[in-house]
mmCIF file of C-alpha atoms in Angstrom:
data_model
loop_
_atom_site.group_PDB
_atom_site.id
_atom_site.type_symbol
_atom_site.label_atom_id
_atom_site.label_comp_id
_atom_site.label_asym_id
_atom_site.label_seq_id
_atom_site.Cartn_x
_atom_site.Cartn_y
_atom_site.Cartn_z
ATOM 1 C CA GLU A 1 24.180 -145.042 19.181
ATOM 2 C CA ILE A 2 25.412 -142.131 21.299
ATOM 3 C CA SER A 3 21.815 -141.014 21.901
ATOM 4 C CA GLN A 4 20.830 -144.482 23.121
ATOM 5 C CA ARG A 5 23.867 -144.693 25.387
ATOM 6 C CA GLY A 6 23.182 -141.251 26.834
ATOM 7 C CA LEU A 7 19.537 -142.087 27.457
ATOM 8 C CA ASP A 8 20.387 -145.370 29.180
ATOM 9 C CA LEU A 9 23.067 -143.766 31.350
ATOM 10 C CA PHE A 10 20.796 -140.877 32.359
ATOM 11 C CA ILE A 11 18.014 -143.259 33.400
ATOM 12 C CA LYS A 12 20.553 -145.361 35.296
ATOM 13 C CA SER A 13 21.898 -142.291 37.116
ATOM 14 C CA LEU A 14 18.387 -141.504 38.361
ATOM 15 C CA ASP A 15 17.223 -145.020 39.234
ATOM 16 C CA PRO A 16 20.244 -147.372 39.444
ATOM 17 C CA ARG A 17 18.394 -149.997 41.519
ATOM 18 C CA LYS A 18 15.247 -149.934 39.381
ATOM 19 C CA LEU A 19 13.077 -149.032 42.358
ATOM 20 C CA TYR A 20 11.083 -146.146 40.896
ATOM 21 C CA PHE A 21 10.468 -146.206 37.144
ATOM 22 C CA TYR A 22 7.886 -148.527 35.583
ATOM 23 C CA GLN A 23 8.707 -150.452 32.427
ATOM 24 C CA SER A 24 6.058 -148.340 30.699
ATOM 25 C CA ASP A 25 8.053 -145.207 31.628
ATOM 26 C CA ILE A 26 11.193 -146.681 30.084
ATOM 27 C CA ASP A 27 9.286 -147.597 26.942
ATOM 28 C CA GLU A 28 8.027 -144.022 26.578
ATOM 29 C CA PHE A 29 11.522 -142.612 27.075
ATOM 30 C CA GLN A 30 12.690 -144.579 24.038
ATOM 31 C CA ASP A 31 11.146 -141.830 21.911
ATOM 32 C CA PHE A 32 14.350 -139.919 22.696
ATOM 33 C CA ALA A 33 16.679 -142.830 21.858
ATOM 34 C CA GLU A 34 17.652 -141.426 18.469
ATOM 35 C CA GLN A 35 17.058 -137.736 19.153
ATOM 36 C CA LEU A 36 19.289 -136.652 22.036
ATOM 37 C CA ASP A 37 22.256 -135.748 19.834
ATOM 38 C CA ASP A 38 20.161 -133.572 17.523
ATOM 39 C CA MET A 39 18.318 -132.003 20.458
ATOM 40 C CA LEU A 40 21.575 -131.093 22.194
ATOM 41 C CA LYS A 41 22.943 -129.542 19.003
ATOM 42 C CA GLU A 42 19.892 -127.266 19.097
ATOM 43 C CA GLY A 43 20.319 -126.571 22.815
ATOM 44 C CA ASP A 44 17.096 -128.445 23.575
ATOM 45 C CA LEU A 45 17.184 -129.982 27.078
ATOM 46 C CA SER A 46 13.493 -130.845 27.284
ATOM 47 C CA ALA A 47 14.196 -134.600 27.266
ATOM 48 C CA SER A 48 16.013 -134.407 30.601
ATOM 49 C CA GLU A 49 13.218 -132.294 32.083
ATOM 50 C CA GLU A 50 10.468 -134.661 30.937
ATOM 51 C CA ILE A 51 12.273 -137.744 32.229
ATOM 52 C CA PHE A 52 13.096 -136.105 35.548
ATOM 53 C CA GLU A 53 9.500 -134.947 36.004
ATOM 54 C CA VAL A 54 8.310 -138.543 35.671
ATOM 55 C CA PHE A 55 11.044 -139.658 38.071
ATOM 56 C CA ILE A 56 10.039 -137.160 40.789
ATOM 57 C CA THR A 57 6.415 -138.290 40.430
ATOM 58 C CA ARG A 58 7.487 -141.911 40.999
ATOM 59 C CA VAL A 59 9.693 -140.926 43.957
ATOM 60 C CA ASN A 60 6.792 -139.173 45.660
ATOM 61 C CA GLU A 61 4.461 -142.093 44.967
ATOM 62 C CA ARG A 62 6.880 -144.603 46.464
ATOM 63 C CA SER A 63 7.641 -142.321 49.424
ATOM 64 C CA ALA A 64 3.957 -142.339 50.385
ATOM 65 C CA VAL A 65 3.961 -146.145 50.221
ATOM 66 C CA ILE A 66 7.148 -146.332 52.303
ATOM 67 C CA GLN A 67 5.478 -144.425 55.143
ATOM 68 C CA GLU A 68 2.771 -147.096 55.276
ATOM 69 C CA LEU A 69 5.297 -149.935 55.080
ATOM 70 C CA LEU A 70 7.345 -148.612 57.985
ATOM 71 C CA VAL A 71 4.477 -148.844 60.457
ATOM 72 C CA GLN A 72 3.009 -152.170 59.396
ATOM 73 C CA GLU A 73 3.962 -155.554 60.836
ATOM 74 C CA HIS A 74 6.289 -157.668 58.680
ATOM 75 C CA ASP A 75 6.351 -161.468 58.768
ATOM 76 C CA PHE A 76 10.000 -162.530 58.960
ATOM 77 C CA THR A 77 9.118 -166.227 58.926
ATOM 78 C CA VAL A 78 8.149 -166.083 55.241
ATOM 79 C CA ASP A 79 10.783 -167.366 52.804
ATOM 80 C CA GLU A 80 11.335 -164.371 50.487
ATOM 81 C CA GLU A 81 14.194 -162.909 48.500
ATOM 82 C CA LEU A 82 15.223 -159.441 47.357
ATOM 83 C CA VAL A 83 16.993 -159.186 44.010
ATOM 84 C CA LEU A 84 19.798 -156.611 44.202
ATOM 85 C CA ASP A 85 21.611 -157.267 40.916
ATOM 86 C CA ARG A 86 20.303 -154.565 38.553
ATOM 87 C CA ASP A 87 21.620 -156.475 35.524
ATOM 88 C CA ILE A 88 19.094 -159.268 36.049
ATOM 89 C CA LEU A 89 16.381 -157.099 37.611
ATOM 90 C CA GLU A 90 13.584 -155.811 35.385
ATOM 91 C CA TYR A 91 11.661 -152.584 35.908
ATOM 92 C CA ALA A 92 8.341 -153.003 37.692
ATOM 93 C CA LYS A 93 5.455 -153.643 35.310
ATOM 94 C CA ASP A 94 2.901 -151.734 37.375
ATOM 95 C CA GLU A 95 2.171 -150.038 40.693
ATOM 96 C CA ALA A 96 1.459 -153.301 42.532
ATOM 97 C CA GLU A 97 4.816 -154.791 41.560
ATOM 98 C CA ALA A 98 6.641 -151.568 42.478
ATOM 99 C CA ASN A 99 4.953 -151.493 45.887
ATOM 100 C CA ASP A 100 5.843 -155.134 46.550
ATOM 101 C CA ARG A 101 9.445 -154.444 45.581
ATOM 102 C CA TRP A 102 9.575 -151.651 48.140
ATOM 103 C CA ARG A 103 7.842 -153.830 50.733
ATOM 104 C CA ARG A 104 10.729 -156.280 50.433
ATOM 105 C CA ARG A 105 13.243 -153.439 50.479
ATOM 106 C CA VAL A 106 11.831 -151.932 53.685
ATOM 107 C CA LYS A 107 11.591 -155.375 55.264
ATOM 108 C CA PHE A 108 15.227 -156.019 54.342
ATOM 109 C CA ASP A 109 16.351 -152.687 55.825
ATOM 110 C CA ILE A 110 14.453 -153.337 59.064
ATOM 111 C CA LEU A 111 16.017 -156.779 59.356
ATOM 112 C CA SER A 112 19.486 -155.382 58.611
ATOM 113 C CA GLN A 113 19.126 -152.764 61.339
ATOM 114 C CA ARG A 114 17.971 -155.401 63.823
ATOM 115 C CA ALA A 115 20.971 -157.558 62.996
ATOM 116 C CA GLU A 116 23.375 -154.623 63.361
ATOM 117 C CA ARG A 117 21.990 -153.688 66.766
ATOM 118 C CA ILE A 118 22.108 -157.262 68.034
ATOM 119 C CA ALA A 119 25.710 -157.574 66.846
ATOM 120 C CA ALA A 120 26.643 -154.274 68.522
ATOM 121 C CA GLN A 121 25.029 -155.334 71.795
ATOM 122 C CA ARG A 122 26.791 -158.712 71.801
ATOM 123 C CA ALA A 123 30.126 -157.053 71.061
ATOM 124 C CA ALA A 124 29.577 -154.616 73.941
ATOM 125 C CA GLU A 125 28.684 -157.490 76.275
ATOM 126 C CA ALA A 126 31.883 -159.319 75.297
ATOM 127 C CA VAL A 127 33.960 -156.219 76.010
ATOM 128 C CA ALA A 128 32.207 -155.756 79.360
ATOM 129 C CA GLU A 129 32.852 -159.388 80.354
ATOM 130 C CA ALA A 130 36.516 -159.011 79.431
ATOM 131 C CA ALA A 131 36.751 -155.861 81.542
ATOM 132 C CA ILE A 132 35.157 -157.580 84.545
ATOM 133 C CA GLU A 133 37.538 -160.516 84.254
ATOM 134 C CA ALA A 134 40.427 -158.051 84.211
ATOM 135 C CA GLY A 135 39.092 -156.394 87.341
ATOM 136 C CA GLU A 136 38.124 -153.225 85.523
ATOM 137 C CA GLU A 137 34.897 -151.238 85.500
ATOM 138 C CA PRO A 138 32.967 -152.107 82.308
ATOM 139 C CA GLU A 139 31.742 -149.324 80.084
ATOM 140 C CA PRO A 140 27.931 -149.064 80.088
ATOM 141 C CA TYR A 141 26.252 -150.166 76.866
ATOM 142 C CA LEU A 142 24.374 -147.267 75.265
ATOM 143 C CA GLU A 143 21.462 -148.366 73.142
ATOM 144 C CA GLU A 144 20.476 -146.449 70.028
ATOM 145 C CA GLU A 145 18.382 -143.415 70.884
ATOM 146 C CA ASP A 146 16.168 -143.755 67.826
ATOM 147 C CA SER A 147 13.931 -146.680 67.004
ATOM 148 C CA ILE A 148 14.589 -148.543 63.770
ATOM 149 C CA THR A 149 11.391 -147.090 62.330
ATOM 150 C CA ASP A 150 12.463 -143.522 63.150
ATOM 151 C CA LEU A 151 15.936 -144.085 61.728
ATOM 152 C CA LEU A 152 14.648 -145.505 58.435
ATOM 153 C CA ASP A 153 11.944 -142.842 58.247
ATOM 154 C CA ARG A 154 14.597 -140.114 58.386
ATOM 155 C CA ARG A 155 16.773 -141.956 55.881
ATOM 156 C CA TYR A 156 13.998 -142.336 53.308
ATOM 157 C CA LYS A 157 12.709 -138.787 53.794
ATOM 158 C CA SER A 158 16.236 -137.432 53.426
ATOM 159 C CA LEU A 159 16.572 -139.272 50.115
ATOM 160 C CA GLN A 160 13.257 -137.877 48.880
ATOM 161 C CA ARG A 161 14.219 -134.367 49.992
ATOM 162 C CA ARG A 162 17.560 -134.513 48.151
ATOM 163 C CA TRP A 163 15.803 -135.384 44.898
ATOM 164 C CA GLU A 164 13.222 -132.643 45.403
ATOM 165 C CA GLN A 165 16.049 -130.131 45.935
ATOM 166 C CA THR A 166 17.630 -130.988 42.568
ATOM 167 C CA ASP A 167 17.906 -127.722 40.689
ATOM 168 C CA SER A 168 18.429 -126.975 37.009
ATOM 169 C CA ASP A 169 22.237 -126.966 37.361
ATOM 170 C CA ASP A 170 22.204 -130.380 39.052
ATOM 171 C CA LEU A 171 19.921 -131.809 36.376
ATOM 172 C CA LEU A 172 22.039 -130.340 33.583
ATOM 173 C CA GLU A 173 25.166 -131.891 35.095
ATOM 174 C CA MET A 174 23.563 -135.337 35.345
ATOM 175 C CA PHE A 175 22.153 -135.186 31.830
ATOM 176 C CA LEU A 176 25.206 -133.855 30.002
ATOM 177 C CA THR A 177 27.492 -136.195 31.932
ATOM 178 C CA ALA A 178 25.342 -139.150 30.826
ATOM 179 C CA VAL A 179 25.536 -138.117 27.167
ATOM 180 C CA ILE A 180 29.250 -137.302 27.367
ATOM 181 C CA ASN A 181 29.904 -140.689 28.981
ATOM 182 C CA GLY A 182 28.389 -142.169 25.839
ATOM 183 C CA PHE A 183 31.513 -140.904 24.083
ATOM 184 C CA ASP A 184 34.029 -141.385 26.885
ATOM 185 C CA PRO A 185 33.375 -142.843 30.374
ATOM 186 C CA HIS A 186 36.229 -140.744 31.829
ATOM 187 C CA THR A 187 34.746 -137.370 30.881
ATOM 188 C CA SER A 188 32.022 -135.484 32.728
ATOM 189 C CA TYR A 189 30.347 -132.083 32.758
ATOM 190 C CA MET A 190 30.612 -129.951 35.902
ATOM 191 C CA SER A 191 27.988 -127.528 37.074
ATOM 192 C CA PRO A 192 29.317 -124.251 38.552
ATOM 193 C CA THR A 193 28.973 -125.651 42.099
ATOM 194 C CA SER A 194 30.761 -128.886 41.221
ATOM 195 C CA TYR A 195 33.522 -126.907 39.526
ATOM 196 C CA VAL A 196 34.090 -124.813 42.655
ATOM 197 C CA ASN A 197 34.233 -127.970 44.794
ATOM 198 C CA PHE A 198 36.637 -129.555 42.310
ATOM 199 C CA LYS A 199 38.983 -126.570 42.541
ATOM 200 C CA ILE A 200 38.862 -126.783 46.350
ATOM 201 C CA GLN A 201 39.798 -130.481 46.245
ATOM 202 C CA MET A 202 42.639 -129.887 43.786
ATOM 203 C CA SER A 203 44.081 -126.901 45.638
ATOM 204 C CA LEU A 204 43.428 -128.290 49.137
ATOM 205 C CA ASN A 205 42.498 -124.751 50.077
ATOM 206 C CA LEU A 206 39.160 -123.846 51.659
ATOM 207 C CA GLN A 207 37.967 -120.933 53.738
ATOM 208 C CA GLY A 208 35.670 -122.282 56.427
ATOM 209 C CA ILE A 209 35.262 -123.125 60.118
ATOM 210 C CA GLY A 210 37.573 -126.145 59.887
ATOM 211 C CA ALA A 211 35.095 -129.009 60.255
ATOM 212 C CA THR A 212 34.385 -131.976 58.002
ATOM 213 C CA LEU A 213 30.656 -132.692 57.766
ATOM 214 C CA GLN A 214 28.842 -135.788 56.567
ATOM 215 C CA SER A 215 25.186 -136.757 56.167
ATOM 216 C CA GLU A 216 24.088 -139.872 58.050
ATOM 217 C CA ASP A 217 20.496 -141.095 58.260
ATOM 218 C CA GLY A 218 19.043 -137.612 57.883
ATOM 219 C CA TYR A 219 21.476 -135.927 60.283
ATOM 220 C CA THR A 220 24.456 -133.728 59.467
ATOM 221 C CA ILE A 221 27.351 -135.121 61.506
ATOM 222 C CA VAL A 222 30.658 -133.465 62.377
ATOM 223 C CA LYS A 223 33.116 -136.177 61.327
ATOM 224 C CA SER A 224 36.335 -134.394 62.249
ATOM 225 C CA LEU A 225 37.916 -131.046 63.078
ATOM 226 C CA VAL A 226 40.891 -129.573 61.254
ATOM 227 C CA PRO A 227 43.712 -129.165 63.792
ATOM 228 C CA GLY A 228 44.371 -125.474 64.313
ATOM 229 C CA GLY A 229 41.203 -124.480 62.494
ATOM 230 C CA ALA A 230 38.599 -122.037 63.781
ATOM 231 C CA ALA A 231 36.318 -124.705 65.272
ATOM 232 C CA ASP A 232 39.271 -126.475 66.912
ATOM 233 C CA LYS A 233 40.492 -123.238 68.490
ATOM 234 C CA GLN A 234 37.001 -122.213 69.629
ATOM 235 C CA GLY A 235 36.676 -125.500 71.513
ATOM 236 C CA GLU A 236 32.924 -126.190 71.642
ATOM 237 C CA LEU A 237 32.431 -128.253 68.483
ATOM 238 C CA GLU A 238 33.471 -131.908 68.697
ATOM 239 C CA ALA A 239 33.607 -134.903 66.367
ATOM 240 C CA GLU A 240 30.325 -136.862 66.141
ATOM 241 C CA ASP A 241 28.258 -133.795 67.097
ATOM 242 C CA LYS A 242 24.951 -133.546 65.240
ATOM 243 C CA ILE A 243 23.919 -130.315 63.567
ATOM 244 C CA VAL A 244 20.232 -130.045 64.460
ATOM 245 C CA ALA A 245 19.479 -126.407 63.590
#
């Protein structure tokens, strides 16, 4: 039972939205359903490596398809739906179904970005009208520098790059945490890097330049500066700056 739980949780941690694995992949992984506990007792981690190798292959396959989908014309007059509830969603049966699932996903993301930009423009126009009525100079509306295609291209490539940069410590943490969660959902395994970050969070003590960074759509963004920190005192770095090199 613990082996089956660990297997299911590990697969879910890799592909929570069921966008990459085929049903045939999941069926093959069931060979490990009653073996993970015995394999771990022997220090055998090959199951995690085999599953992750298949996953990276699927990620790269879908990433190539995504590049084609981003540049093609999408018909938004067609009545289609995108199932987001993973509990009722099945894994794709084959490549054609997986590609169609991503076609809908990309189409949905394009439409969402269009809606967000229209909403932002209308909000800016309302603020400008209010300023004019109050006899004030309206702030100019700054459109997004990047096209929707460029933004989504960076977002998808960033996701692919993060998976490709997964090292053995990261994979071990994901795998052992999945199996451990089969015993207790409140217990996890920390890799050395995660443990260091955990200690930093608990102690609230970090040696650094005094800037909080965050990844957004393929960019590293400076979200805030620590008052009195090195970056704050130096004076050139500001919130919302992008780290480009």
